[in-house]
Short mmCIF file of N, CA and C in Angstrom, two decimals:
data_model
loop_
_atom_site.label_atom_id
_atom_site.label_comp_id
_atom_site.label_asym_id
_atom_site.label_seq_id
_atom_site.Cartn_x
_atom_site.Cartn_y
_atom_site.Cartn_z
N GLN A 362 -202.76 1.64 -159.91
CA GLN A 362 -202.13 1.61 -158.93
C GLN A 362 -200.54 2.62 -159.99
N VAL A 363 -200.36 3.67 -159.89
CA VAL A 363 -199.10 4.53 -159.86
C VAL A 363 -198.15 5.00 -159.31
N GLN A 364 -197.18 4.78 -159.88
CA GLN A 364 -195.90 5.42 -159.05
C GLN A 364 -195.00 6.55 -159.88
N LEU A 365 -194.62 7.24 -159.02
CA LEU A 365 -193.71 8.02 -159.54
C LEU A 365 -191.74 8.05 -158.35
N VAL A 366 -191.64 7.49 -159.42
CA VAL A 366 -190.22 7.36 -158.15
C VAL A 366 -188.95 8.17 -159.08
N GLU A 367 -188.24 9.11 -157.95
CA GLU A 367 -186.94 9.76 -158.32
C GLU A 367 -186.01 9.57 -157.77
N SER A 368 -184.59 10.25 -158.54
CA SER A 368 -183.58 9.91 -158.16
C SER A 368 -182.74 11.01 -158.98
N GLY A 369 -181.42 10.80 -158.20
CA GLY A 369 -180.32 12.20 -158.73
C GLY A 369 -180.17 13.17 -157.46
N GLY A 370 -180.86 13.04 -156.94
CA GLY A 370 -180.70 13.62 -155.55
C GLY A 370 -179.39 13.79 -154.85
N GLY A 371 -178.74 14.92 -153.83
CA GLY A 371 -177.88 14.79 -153.09
C GLY A 371 -176.98 16.20 -152.17
N LEU A 372 -175.64 15.66 -152.26
CA LEU A 372 -174.66 16.75 -151.88
C LEU A 372 -174.08 17.82 -152.61
N VAL A 373 -174.02 18.70 -153.12
CA VAL A 373 -173.45 19.76 -153.76
C VAL A 373 -172.62 20.58 -153.45
N GLN A 374 -171.30 20.99 -154.08
CA GLN A 374 -170.95 22.42 -153.69
C GLN A 374 -172.39 23.38 -154.45
N ALA A 375 -172.14 25.21 -153.96
CA ALA A 375 -172.07 25.63 -154.68
C ALA A 375 -171.95 26.16 -155.94
N GLY A 376 -172.47 25.80 -157.53
CA GLY A 376 -171.64 26.74 -158.34
C GLY A 376 -171.69 25.00 -159.80
N GLY A 377 -172.26 23.49 -158.64
CA GLY A 377 -172.08 23.08 -159.02
C GLY A 377 -173.21 22.09 -159.72
N SER A 378 -174.05 20.69 -160.73
CA SER A 378 -175.30 20.51 -161.05
C SER A 378 -175.27 19.52 -160.47
N LEU A 379 -176.74 19.29 -160.98
CA LEU A 379 -176.84 17.75 -160.37
C LEU A 379 -178.17 17.05 -161.82
N ARG A 380 -178.65 16.61 -161.73
CA ARG A 380 -179.85 15.61 -162.78
C ARG A 380 -180.53 14.96 -162.04
N LEU A 381 -181.64 15.49 -162.11
CA LEU A 381 -183.07 14.64 -161.25
C LEU A 381 -183.86 13.53 -162.26
N SER A 382 -184.12 12.87 -161.99
CA SER A 382 -185.51 11.99 -162.89
C SER A 382 -186.59 11.47 -162.41
N CYS A 383 -187.58 11.05 -162.39
CA CYS A 383 -188.36 10.61 -162.20
C CYS A 383 -189.20 9.98 -163.25
N ALA A 384 -189.32 8.80 -162.89
CA ALA A 384 -189.91 7.51 -163.89
C ALA A 384 -191.32 7.44 -163.47
N ALA A 385 -192.62 7.34 -164.06
CA ALA A 385 -193.91 7.20 -163.98
C ALA A 385 -193.95 5.37 -164.29
N SER A 386 -194.78 5.06 -163.56
CA SER A 386 -194.79 3.29 -163.82
C SER A 386 -196.01 3.16 -163.43
N GLY A 387 -197.31 1.77 -164.00
CA GLY A 387 -197.77 1.96 -163.80
C GLY A 387 -199.34 1.34 -164.53
N SER A 388 -200.19 1.84 -164.70
CA SER A 388 -201.45 2.04 -165.59
C SER A 388 -201.59 3.07 -166.08
N ILE A 389 -200.75 3.59 -167.18
CA ILE A 389 -201.20 5.21 -167.55
C ILE A 389 -201.57 4.75 -169.12
N PHE A 390 -202.92 5.40 -168.56
CA PHE A 390 -203.18 5.73 -170.19
C PHE A 390 -202.50 6.60 -171.06
N SER A 391 -202.04 7.78 -170.82
CA SER A 391 -201.98 9.28 -171.08
C SER A 391 -201.00 10.00 -170.05
N MET A 392 -200.36 10.80 -170.62
CA MET A 392 -199.32 11.43 -169.78
C MET A 392 -199.72 13.34 -169.59
N GLN A 393 -199.87 13.86 -169.61
CA GLN A 393 -200.12 15.57 -169.41
C GLN A 393 -198.95 16.36 -169.04
N ARG A 394 -198.99 17.15 -168.53
CA ARG A 394 -198.17 17.86 -167.44
C ARG A 394 -197.12 16.88 -166.72
N MET A 395 -196.01 17.63 -166.83
CA MET A 395 -195.24 17.04 -165.42
C MET A 395 -194.63 17.64 -165.27
N ALA A 396 -193.93 17.59 -163.91
CA ALA A 396 -193.70 19.49 -163.11
C ALA A 396 -192.38 18.38 -162.61
N TRP A 397 -191.61 19.68 -161.60
CA TRP A 397 -190.78 19.80 -160.51
C TRP A 397 -191.46 20.60 -159.63
N TYR A 398 -191.53 20.66 -158.26
CA TYR A 398 -191.67 21.66 -156.99
C TYR A 398 -190.96 20.28 -156.31
N ARG A 399 -190.79 22.35 -155.23
CA ARG A 399 -189.83 21.60 -154.27
C ARG A 399 -190.00 22.49 -153.01
N GLN A 400 -189.48 22.12 -151.91
CA GLN A 400 -189.91 22.41 -150.65
C GLN A 400 -188.86 22.59 -149.87
N ALA A 401 -188.24 23.47 -149.47
CA ALA A 401 -187.42 23.78 -148.51
C ALA A 401 -188.11 23.79 -146.91
N PRO A 402 -187.71 23.76 -145.82
CA PRO A 402 -187.51 23.81 -144.41
C PRO A 402 -188.20 24.98 -143.94
N GLY A 403 -189.79 24.82 -143.54
CA GLY A 403 -190.18 26.16 -143.15
C GLY A 403 -191.17 26.91 -144.48
N LYS A 404 -190.84 26.64 -145.40
CA LYS A 404 -191.77 26.84 -146.93
C LYS A 404 -192.67 26.23 -147.03
N GLN A 405 -193.36 26.94 -148.03
CA GLN A 405 -194.41 26.20 -148.86
C GLN A 405 -193.71 25.65 -150.34
N ARG A 406 -194.46 24.86 -150.48
CA ARG A 406 -193.55 24.36 -151.87
C ARG A 406 -194.31 24.39 -152.98
N GLU A 407 -192.92 24.69 -154.03
CA GLU A 407 -193.45 25.52 -155.20
C GLU A 407 -192.85 25.41 -156.44
N LEU A 408 -193.92 25.63 -157.15
CA LEU A 408 -193.19 25.24 -158.50
C LEU A 408 -192.03 25.80 -159.23
N VAL A 409 -190.90 24.48 -160.10
CA VAL A 409 -189.25 24.71 -160.06
C VAL A 409 -189.57 25.55 -161.93
N ALA A 410 -190.63 24.18 -162.33
CA ALA A 410 -190.45 23.75 -163.83
C ALA A 410 -191.41 23.17 -164.55
N ALA A 411 -192.19 23.34 -165.51
CA ALA A 411 -193.20 22.30 -165.38
C ALA A 411 -193.40 22.15 -167.65
N ILE A 412 -193.81 20.86 -167.94
CA ILE A 412 -193.16 20.32 -169.54
C ILE A 412 -194.18 19.67 -169.55
N THR A 413 -194.95 20.56 -170.89
CA THR A 413 -196.67 19.62 -171.00
C THR A 413 -195.77 18.81 -172.14
N SER A 414 -197.03 17.84 -173.08
CA SER A 414 -197.10 16.74 -173.70
C SER A 414 -196.17 17.09 -174.55
N ASP A 415 -196.22 18.13 -175.39
CA ASP A 415 -195.56 18.90 -176.92
C ASP A 415 -194.29 19.42 -176.33
N GLY A 416 -194.30 19.31 -175.09
CA GLY A 416 -193.01 19.34 -174.73
C GLY A 416 -192.81 21.47 -174.83
N SER A 417 -194.28 22.04 -174.59
CA SER A 417 -193.85 23.82 -173.68
C SER A 417 -193.11 23.11 -172.57
N THR A 418 -192.38 24.25 -171.61
CA THR A 418 -191.91 24.55 -170.72
C THR A 418 -192.48 26.30 -170.12
N ASN A 419 -192.28 25.83 -168.47
CA ASN A 419 -192.63 27.58 -167.71
C ASN A 419 -191.56 26.63 -166.51
N TYR A 420 -191.32 27.81 -166.10
CA TYR A 420 -190.13 27.93 -165.03
C TYR A 420 -190.23 29.06 -164.31
N ALA A 421 -189.54 29.11 -163.04
CA ALA A 421 -189.95 29.28 -161.76
C ALA A 421 -188.88 31.09 -162.54
N ASP A 422 -189.39 32.10 -162.12
CA ASP A 422 -188.26 33.05 -162.67
C ASP A 422 -186.56 32.74 -162.05
N SER A 423 -186.32 32.41 -161.06
CA SER A 423 -185.37 31.97 -159.86
C SER A 423 -184.86 31.11 -160.82
N MET A 424 -185.33 30.41 -161.72
CA MET A 424 -184.91 29.24 -162.10
C MET A 424 -184.32 29.55 -163.81
N LYS A 425 -184.53 30.38 -163.89
CA LYS A 425 -184.69 30.38 -165.77
C LYS A 425 -183.21 31.21 -165.52
N GLY A 426 -182.57 30.25 -167.09
CA GLY A 426 -181.22 29.48 -167.25
C GLY A 426 -180.72 29.26 -166.55
N ARG A 427 -180.38 28.61 -165.54
CA ARG A 427 -179.92 27.91 -164.73
C ARG A 427 -180.57 26.15 -164.47
N PHE A 428 -182.27 26.18 -164.92
CA PHE A 428 -182.19 25.17 -164.38
C PHE A 428 -183.14 24.35 -166.01
N THR A 429 -183.45 23.17 -166.40
CA THR A 429 -183.63 22.76 -167.79
C THR A 429 -184.68 21.36 -167.63
N ILE A 430 -185.74 21.55 -167.82
CA ILE A 430 -187.03 20.20 -167.43
C ILE A 430 -187.04 19.92 -169.10
N SER A 431 -186.73 18.58 -169.45
CA SER A 431 -186.58 17.49 -170.35
C SER A 431 -187.91 16.51 -170.06
N ARG A 432 -188.11 15.61 -170.76
CA ARG A 432 -188.98 14.35 -170.96
C ARG A 432 -189.17 13.71 -171.97
N ASP A 433 -188.74 12.17 -171.56
CA ASP A 433 -189.11 10.99 -172.89
C ASP A 433 -190.15 10.56 -172.23
N ASN A 434 -191.36 10.87 -173.62
CA ASN A 434 -192.10 10.30 -173.03
C ASN A 434 -192.57 8.78 -173.80
N ALA A 435 -191.57 8.15 -174.41
CA ALA A 435 -191.90 6.88 -174.19
C ALA A 435 -191.20 5.71 -173.34
N LYS A 436 -190.74 7.10 -172.15
CA LYS A 436 -190.27 6.22 -170.65
C LYS A 436 -190.82 6.95 -169.91
N ASN A 437 -191.82 7.20 -170.02
CA ASN A 437 -192.99 7.81 -169.41
C ASN A 437 -191.54 8.60 -168.10
N THR A 438 -190.83 9.86 -168.39
CA THR A 438 -189.63 9.89 -167.32
C THR A 438 -189.71 11.69 -167.83
N VAL A 439 -189.27 12.46 -166.64
CA VAL A 439 -188.93 13.76 -166.94
C VAL A 439 -188.45 13.86 -165.81
N TYR A 440 -186.76 14.67 -166.37
CA TYR A 440 -185.71 15.14 -165.98
C TYR A 440 -185.66 17.06 -165.69
N LEU A 441 -184.87 16.98 -165.36
CA LEU A 441 -184.04 17.85 -164.22
C LEU A 441 -182.85 18.53 -164.19
N GLN A 442 -182.64 19.21 -165.56
CA GLN A 442 -180.77 19.61 -164.83
C GLN A 442 -180.84 20.87 -164.23
N MET A 443 -180.27 20.56 -163.23
CA MET A 443 -180.15 22.08 -162.53
C MET A 443 -178.42 22.24 -162.26
N ASN A 444 -177.81 23.63 -163.36
CA ASN A 444 -177.09 23.96 -163.27
C ASN A 444 -177.17 24.69 -161.98
N SER A 445 -175.62 25.88 -161.92
CA SER A 445 -175.19 26.51 -161.22
C SER A 445 -175.96 26.70 -159.73
N LEU A 446 -175.45 25.63 -159.51
CA LEU A 446 -176.50 25.55 -158.02
C LEU A 446 -175.94 26.05 -156.51
N LYS A 447 -177.16 26.73 -155.55
CA LYS A 447 -176.81 28.10 -154.66
C LYS A 447 -177.28 27.17 -153.88
N PRO A 448 -176.77 27.66 -152.45
CA PRO A 448 -177.08 27.07 -151.54
C PRO A 448 -179.11 27.68 -151.27
N GLU A 449 -179.77 28.26 -151.96
CA GLU A 449 -180.98 28.66 -151.15
C GLU A 449 -181.89 27.61 -152.66
N ASP A 450 -181.06 26.67 -153.49
CA ASP A 450 -182.29 25.38 -153.62
C ASP A 450 -181.90 24.40 -152.87
N THR A 451 -181.32 24.36 -151.82
CA THR A 451 -181.83 23.33 -151.13
C THR A 451 -183.41 23.77 -150.91
N ALA A 452 -183.68 21.87 -150.62
CA ALA A 452 -184.91 21.99 -150.84
C ALA A 452 -184.95 19.92 -150.89
N VAL A 453 -186.08 19.67 -150.53
CA VAL A 453 -186.60 18.24 -151.05
C VAL A 453 -187.22 18.92 -152.18
N TYR A 454 -186.48 18.25 -153.32
CA TYR A 454 -187.53 18.45 -154.67
C TYR A 454 -188.31 17.04 -154.64
N TYR A 455 -189.51 17.26 -155.70
CA TYR A 455 -190.55 16.55 -155.84
C TYR A 455 -191.37 16.81 -157.31
N CYS A 456 -191.61 15.11 -158.12
CA CYS A 456 -191.87 15.38 -159.00
C CYS A 456 -193.49 15.14 -159.33
N ASN A 457 -193.85 15.47 -159.94
CA ASN A 457 -195.23 15.39 -160.45
C ASN A 457 -196.12 15.21 -161.95
N ALA A 458 -196.95 14.69 -161.24
CA ALA A 458 -197.67 14.27 -162.92
C ALA A 458 -198.76 14.37 -162.99
N GLN A 459 -199.57 14.50 -163.94
CA GLN A 459 -201.29 14.27 -164.24
C GLN A 459 -201.23 13.40 -165.30
N LEU A 460 -201.82 12.61 -165.37
CA LEU A 460 -202.34 12.09 -165.98
C LEU A 460 -204.13 10.77 -165.94
N LYS A 461 -203.79 10.79 -166.61
CA LYS A 461 -205.24 9.57 -167.22
C LYS A 461 -204.58 8.17 -167.19
N THR A 462 -205.31 7.37 -166.29
CA THR A 462 -205.16 6.43 -165.73
C THR A 462 -206.06 4.77 -167.01
N HIS A 463 -206.68 6.25 -167.39
CA HIS A 463 -207.81 5.41 -168.24
C HIS A 463 -208.81 5.93 -169.23
N TRP A 464 -209.19 5.99 -170.22
CA TRP A 464 -209.64 6.88 -170.75
C TRP A 464 -210.96 7.58 -171.06
N ILE A 465 -211.12 7.22 -169.96
CA ILE A 465 -212.72 7.74 -169.28
C ILE A 465 -212.50 8.63 -167.96
N THR A 466 -211.54 8.14 -167.44
CA THR A 466 -211.46 8.66 -166.09
C THR A 466 -210.47 9.97 -166.47
N PRO A 467 -211.15 10.67 -164.72
CA PRO A 467 -210.04 12.31 -165.20
C PRO A 467 -208.73 12.37 -164.84
N LEU A 468 -208.06 13.52 -165.63
CA LEU A 468 -206.92 13.79 -165.21
C LEU A 468 -206.78 14.11 -163.82
N TYR A 469 -205.61 13.00 -162.44
CA TYR A 469 -205.00 13.33 -162.32
C TYR A 469 -203.54 13.69 -161.87
N ASP A 470 -203.60 14.23 -160.56
CA ASP A 470 -201.79 14.51 -159.66
C ASP A 470 -201.51 13.14 -159.10
N TYR A 471 -200.42 12.61 -159.02
CA TYR A 471 -199.57 12.69 -158.86
C TYR A 471 -198.61 12.90 -157.68
N TRP A 472 -197.96 11.95 -157.17
CA TRP A 472 -196.09 12.91 -156.40
C TRP A 472 -195.56 11.84 -156.31
N GLY A 473 -193.94 11.67 -156.60
CA GLY A 473 -193.21 11.25 -156.32
C GLY A 473 -193.17 11.33 -154.41
N GLN A 474 -191.79 10.48 -153.96
CA GLN A 474 -192.04 10.90 -152.63
C GLN A 474 -190.87 11.68 -152.25
N GLY A 475 -190.01 12.17 -153.12
CA GLY A 475 -189.20 13.24 -152.80
C GLY A 475 -188.07 12.87 -152.72
N THR A 476 -186.73 13.59 -153.37
CA THR A 476 -185.63 13.63 -153.20
C THR A 476 -185.38 14.44 -152.82
N GLN A 477 -183.68 14.64 -151.98
CA GLN A 477 -182.79 15.61 -151.15
C GLN A 477 -182.19 16.03 -152.44
N VAL A 478 -181.97 17.64 -152.02
CA VAL A 478 -180.61 18.31 -152.82
C VAL A 478 -180.03 19.72 -151.94
N THR A 479 -179.35 19.25 -151.29
CA THR A 479 -178.19 20.21 -150.50
C THR A 479 -177.24 20.79 -151.55
N VAL A 480 -176.59 22.30 -151.33
CA VAL A 480 -176.13 22.68 -152.24
C VAL A 480 -175.58 23.12 -150.77
N SER A 481 -174.41 23.18 -151.13
CA SER A 481 -172.96 23.86 -149.67
C SER A 481 -172.30 25.02 -150.41
N SER A 482 -172.38 25.75 -149.56
CA SER A 482 -172.07 27.29 -149.89
C SER A 482 -170.10 27.37 -149.63
#
């Protein structure tokens, strides 16, 4: 059993900052890609940022320069530092991890329960 638990969401004014954390726990053999997605009301879930096990990152164009993804492999934790927040960043943010629970199992996707980020104008 694997769990992803997010924290750090909340209400912030435009221009402010938030830092999201997502800790993975349970039967984890190896953690590969970790990522943050978000879903605003009435919209599809979209990729925010992703980071591989060796630290390579990629960002959605609208987040480049404002958001930074990082990870602590020893803690199986991924972070998302969000700066210069805009009202259009308001969404539920979800943590995603691709991992193996055993050397013989394939990679599976796991998701957190989501954390609400609300940016007021």
